[in-house]
Amino acid sequence: MILIMGIAGSGKGTQGKLLADKYGYHLLSTGDLVRKYATEKQRERMLSGDLLADDEIIAMVDECLRSLPDDKEVIFDGFPRTIPQAQWLLDQVKAGRIDLKKTFHLIASREAVKDRLKYRARDDDVDHAIEQRFEEYAKSTAPILNWLKDQNVDVVEIKAEQSVEKVHQDIISNLK
Ligand code: AMP
């Protein structure tokens, strides 16, 4: 399993897809799962830029992992986003259900990604929801990176304001 972490607009989905296409890995995007399967209430949270509850997201991820062959390499885009989610994931690793190959942190400033998000124009790419996602990231998700390092997980930092192709190459060179 490969984790791709980073603020909204840092390129997690784009880079995850490039990697999945290149190596035949399965891209597990919790954002895509939410957009596909969310209840009306969950969709409201998503549109305002709030995170969904840990148990709801974990249930979606758990079900998705169950549907995949055991030996399928999985790239996580947008998960984990909180310490309890990260704890659950490491528990799965410890239980031998999945392995953790690499964690990438795509580093980009809020200013740099704002234009990308506006251009992408998803339903939740409006000013107040973008700001809320940045806040959620700072509060709930960013602390995971240090927490993972404390658990001896190697986190590779990638400069994500470079071109898509250059970021992709940087990721690949760290997978070899
Ligand atoms: P994304 O496509 O990764 O930007 O996710 C879009 C939205 O789905 C987020 O703003 C959250 O509302 C929800 N979401 C996606 N992944 C998670 C997660 N791991 N935990 C909680 N909420 C999530």
Coordinates of C-alpha atoms and ligand atoms in Angstrom, one line a residue:
M1 CA 0.0 0.0 0.0
I2 CA 1.1 3.5 -0.8
L3 CA -0.2 6.6 1.0
I4 CA -0.5 9.9 -0.7
M5 CA -1.1 12.8 1.7
G6 CA -1.4 16.5 1.1
I7 CA -3.8 19.5 1.3
A8 CA -6.7 19.8 -1.1
G9 CA -5.4 20.6 -4.6
S10 CA -1.9 19.3 -3.9
G11 CA -2.3 16.6 -6.6
K12 CA -3.1 13.5 -4.6
G13 CA -5.8 12.3 -7.1
T14 CA -3.8 13.2 -10.2
Q15 CA -0.6 11.5 -8.9
G16 CA -2.5 8.5 -7.5
K17 CA -4.1 7.9 -10.9
L18 CA -0.8 8.2 -12.8
L19 CA 0.8 5.7 -10.5
A20 CA -2.2 3.4 -10.6
D21 CA -2.2 3.5 -14.4
K22 CA 1.6 2.9 -14.7
Y23 CA 1.8 -0.1 -12.3
G24 CA -1.7 -1.5 -12.4
Y25 CA -2.3 -0.6 -8.7
H26 CA -5.8 0.0 -7.3
L27 CA -6.5 3.6 -6.6
L28 CA -8.6 3.9 -3.4
S29 CA -9.9 7.5 -3.2
T30 CA -12.1 8.0 -0.2
G31 CA -13.3 11.3 -1.7
D32 CA -14.5 9.3 -4.8
L33 CA -16.2 6.8 -2.4
V34 CA -17.9 9.6 -0.6
R35 CA -19.1 11.3 -3.8
K36 CA -20.5 7.9 -5.0
Y37 CA -22.0 6.4 -1.9
A38 CA -22.6 9.3 0.6
T39 CA -26.0 9.7 2.2
E40 CA -27.7 13.1 2.0
K41 CA -26.3 14.1 5.4
Q42 CA -22.7 13.0 4.5
R43 CA -23.0 14.9 1.2
E44 CA -23.9 18.0 3.1
R45 CA -20.8 17.7 5.3
M46 CA -18.7 17.1 2.2
L47 CA -20.0 20.1 0.4
S48 CA -19.2 22.4 3.4
G49 CA -15.6 21.0 3.6
D50 CA -16.1 19.1 6.8
L51 CA -14.7 15.6 7.3
L52 CA -17.0 12.6 7.6
A53 CA -17.0 10.6 10.8
D54 CA -14.1 8.2 11.2
D55 CA -16.3 5.1 11.5
E56 CA -18.2 5.9 8.4
I57 CA -15.0 6.4 6.3
I58 CA -13.3 3.3 7.8
A59 CA -16.4 1.2 7.0
M60 CA -16.1 2.3 3.3
V61 CA -12.4 1.6 3.2
D62 CA -12.8 -1.8 4.9
E63 CA -15.5 -2.8 2.4
C64 CA -13.4 -1.7 -0.5
L65 CA -10.3 -3.7 0.8
R66 CA -12.5 -6.7 1.2
S67 CA -13.5 -6.6 -2.5
L68 CA -9.9 -6.6 -3.7
P69 CA -7.7 -9.6 -4.2
D70 CA -5.2 -10.0 -1.3
D71 CA -2.1 -9.3 -3.3
K72 CA -3.5 -6.2 -5.0
E73 CA -1.3 -3.1 -4.3
V74 CA -3.5 -0.2 -3.2
I75 CA -2.8 3.5 -3.4
F76 CA -4.7 5.5 -0.8
D77 CA -5.8 9.0 -1.9
G78 CA -7.3 11.1 0.9
F79 CA -7.0 8.4 3.6
P80 CA -6.1 8.6 6.5
R81 CA -7.2 12.1 7.3
T82 CA -7.3 11.8 11.1
I83 CA -5.2 10.1 13.8
P84 CA -7.9 7.4 14.5
Q85 CA -8.0 6.6 10.8
A86 CA -4.2 6.3 10.7
Q87 CA -4.3 4.1 13.8
W88 CA -6.8 1.8 12.2
L89 CA -4.7 1.6 9.1
L90 CA -1.5 0.8 11.0
D91 CA -3.5 -1.8 12.9
Q92 CA -4.4 -3.5 9.6
V93 CA -0.7 -3.4 8.7
K94 CA 0.3 -5.0 12.0
A95 CA -2.4 -7.7 11.5
G96 CA -0.8 -8.5 8.2
R97 CA -3.8 -7.5 6.1
I98 CA -1.8 -5.0 4.1
D99 CA 1.7 -3.8 3.9
L100 CA 2.9 -0.2 3.9
K101 CA 5.3 0.4 1.1
K102 CA 5.7 4.2 1.1
T103 CA 4.0 7.4 2.3
F104 CA 4.3 10.5 0.2
H105 CA 3.6 13.9 1.5
L106 CA 2.8 16.3 -1.4
I107 CA 3.9 19.7 -0.2
A108 CA 2.2 22.8 -1.7
S109 CA 1.2 26.1 -0.3
R110 CA -2.5 27.2 0.0
E111 CA -1.9 30.0 -2.4
A112 CA -0.4 27.7 -5.0
V113 CA -3.3 25.2 -4.9
K114 CA -6.2 27.7 -4.8
D115 CA -6.1 28.3 -8.5
R116 CA -6.0 24.6 -9.3
L117 CA -9.1 24.0 -7.2
K118 CA -11.0 26.9 -8.8
Y119 CA -10.1 25.5 -12.2
R120 CA -11.2 22.0 -11.2
A121 CA -14.6 23.4 -10.2
R122 CA -15.9 20.4 -8.2
D123 CA -19.1 21.1 -6.2
D124 CA -17.0 21.6 -3.0
D125 CA -14.4 23.8 -4.7
V126 CA -16.0 27.0 -3.6
D127 CA -14.3 29.6 -1.3
H128 CA -15.8 28.7 2.0
A129 CA -15.5 24.9 1.5
I130 CA -11.9 25.3 0.3
E131 CA -11.0 27.3 3.4
Q132 CA -12.7 24.7 5.6
R133 CA -10.8 21.9 4.0
F134 CA -7.5 23.7 4.6
E135 CA -8.5 24.2 8.3
E136 CA -9.5 20.5 8.6
Y137 CA -6.2 19.5 7.1
A138 CA -4.2 21.7 9.5
K139 CA -6.1 20.5 12.5
S140 CA -6.8 16.8 11.8
T141 CA -4.6 15.6 9.0
A142 CA -1.2 17.4 9.2
P143 CA -0.5 15.9 12.8
I144 CA -0.7 12.4 11.2
L145 CA 2.6 13.0 9.4
N146 CA 4.5 13.5 12.7
W147 CA 2.5 10.7 14.3
L148 CA 3.5 8.3 11.4
K149 CA 7.2 9.3 11.8
D150 CA 6.9 8.5 15.5
Q151 CA 5.7 5.0 14.5
N152 CA 8.8 4.7 12.4
V153 CA 7.0 5.1 9.1
D154 CA 9.1 6.6 6.5
V155 CA 7.4 9.8 5.0
V156 CA 8.8 11.0 1.7
E157 CA 8.3 14.7 1.1
I158 CA 7.6 15.7 -2.5
K159 CA 7.6 19.3 -3.8
A160 CA 4.1 19.3 -5.3
E161 CA 4.2 22.8 -6.9
Q162 CA 6.3 21.4 -9.7
S163 CA 4.8 20.2 -13.0
V164 CA 2.6 17.1 -12.8
E165 CA 5.2 15.1 -14.8
K166 CA 8.1 16.2 -12.5
V167 CA 6.1 15.3 -9.4
H168 CA 5.3 12.0 -10.9
Q169 CA 9.0 11.3 -11.7
D170 CA 9.9 12.3 -8.1
I171 CA 7.4 9.8 -6.8
I172 CA 8.5 7.0 -9.1
S173 CA 12.2 7.5 -8.2
N174 CA 11.4 7.0 -4.6
L175 CA 9.5 3.8 -5.3
K176 CA 12.5 2.1 -6.9
Ligands
AMP1 P1 -11.2 14.5 -1.5 O1 -11.8 14.1 -2.8 O2 -10.2 13.6 -1.0 O3 -10.8 16.0 -1.5 O4 -12.4 14.4 -0.4 C1 -13.6 15.2 -0.6 C2 -14.4 15.2 0.8 O5 -14.8 13.8 1.1 C3 -13.6 15.7 1.9 O6 -13.6 17.1 2.0 C4 -14.4 15.1 3.1 O7 -15.7 15.7 3.3 C5 -14.7 13.7 2.5 N1 -13.6 12.7 2.8 C6 -12.8 12.2 2.0 N2 -11.9 11.4 2.6 C7 -12.1 11.5 3.9 C8 -11.6 10.9 5.1 N3 -10.5 10.0 5.0 N4 -12.1 11.2 6.3 C9 -13.2 12.0 6.4 N5 -13.8 12.6 5.3 C10 -13.3 12.3 4.1

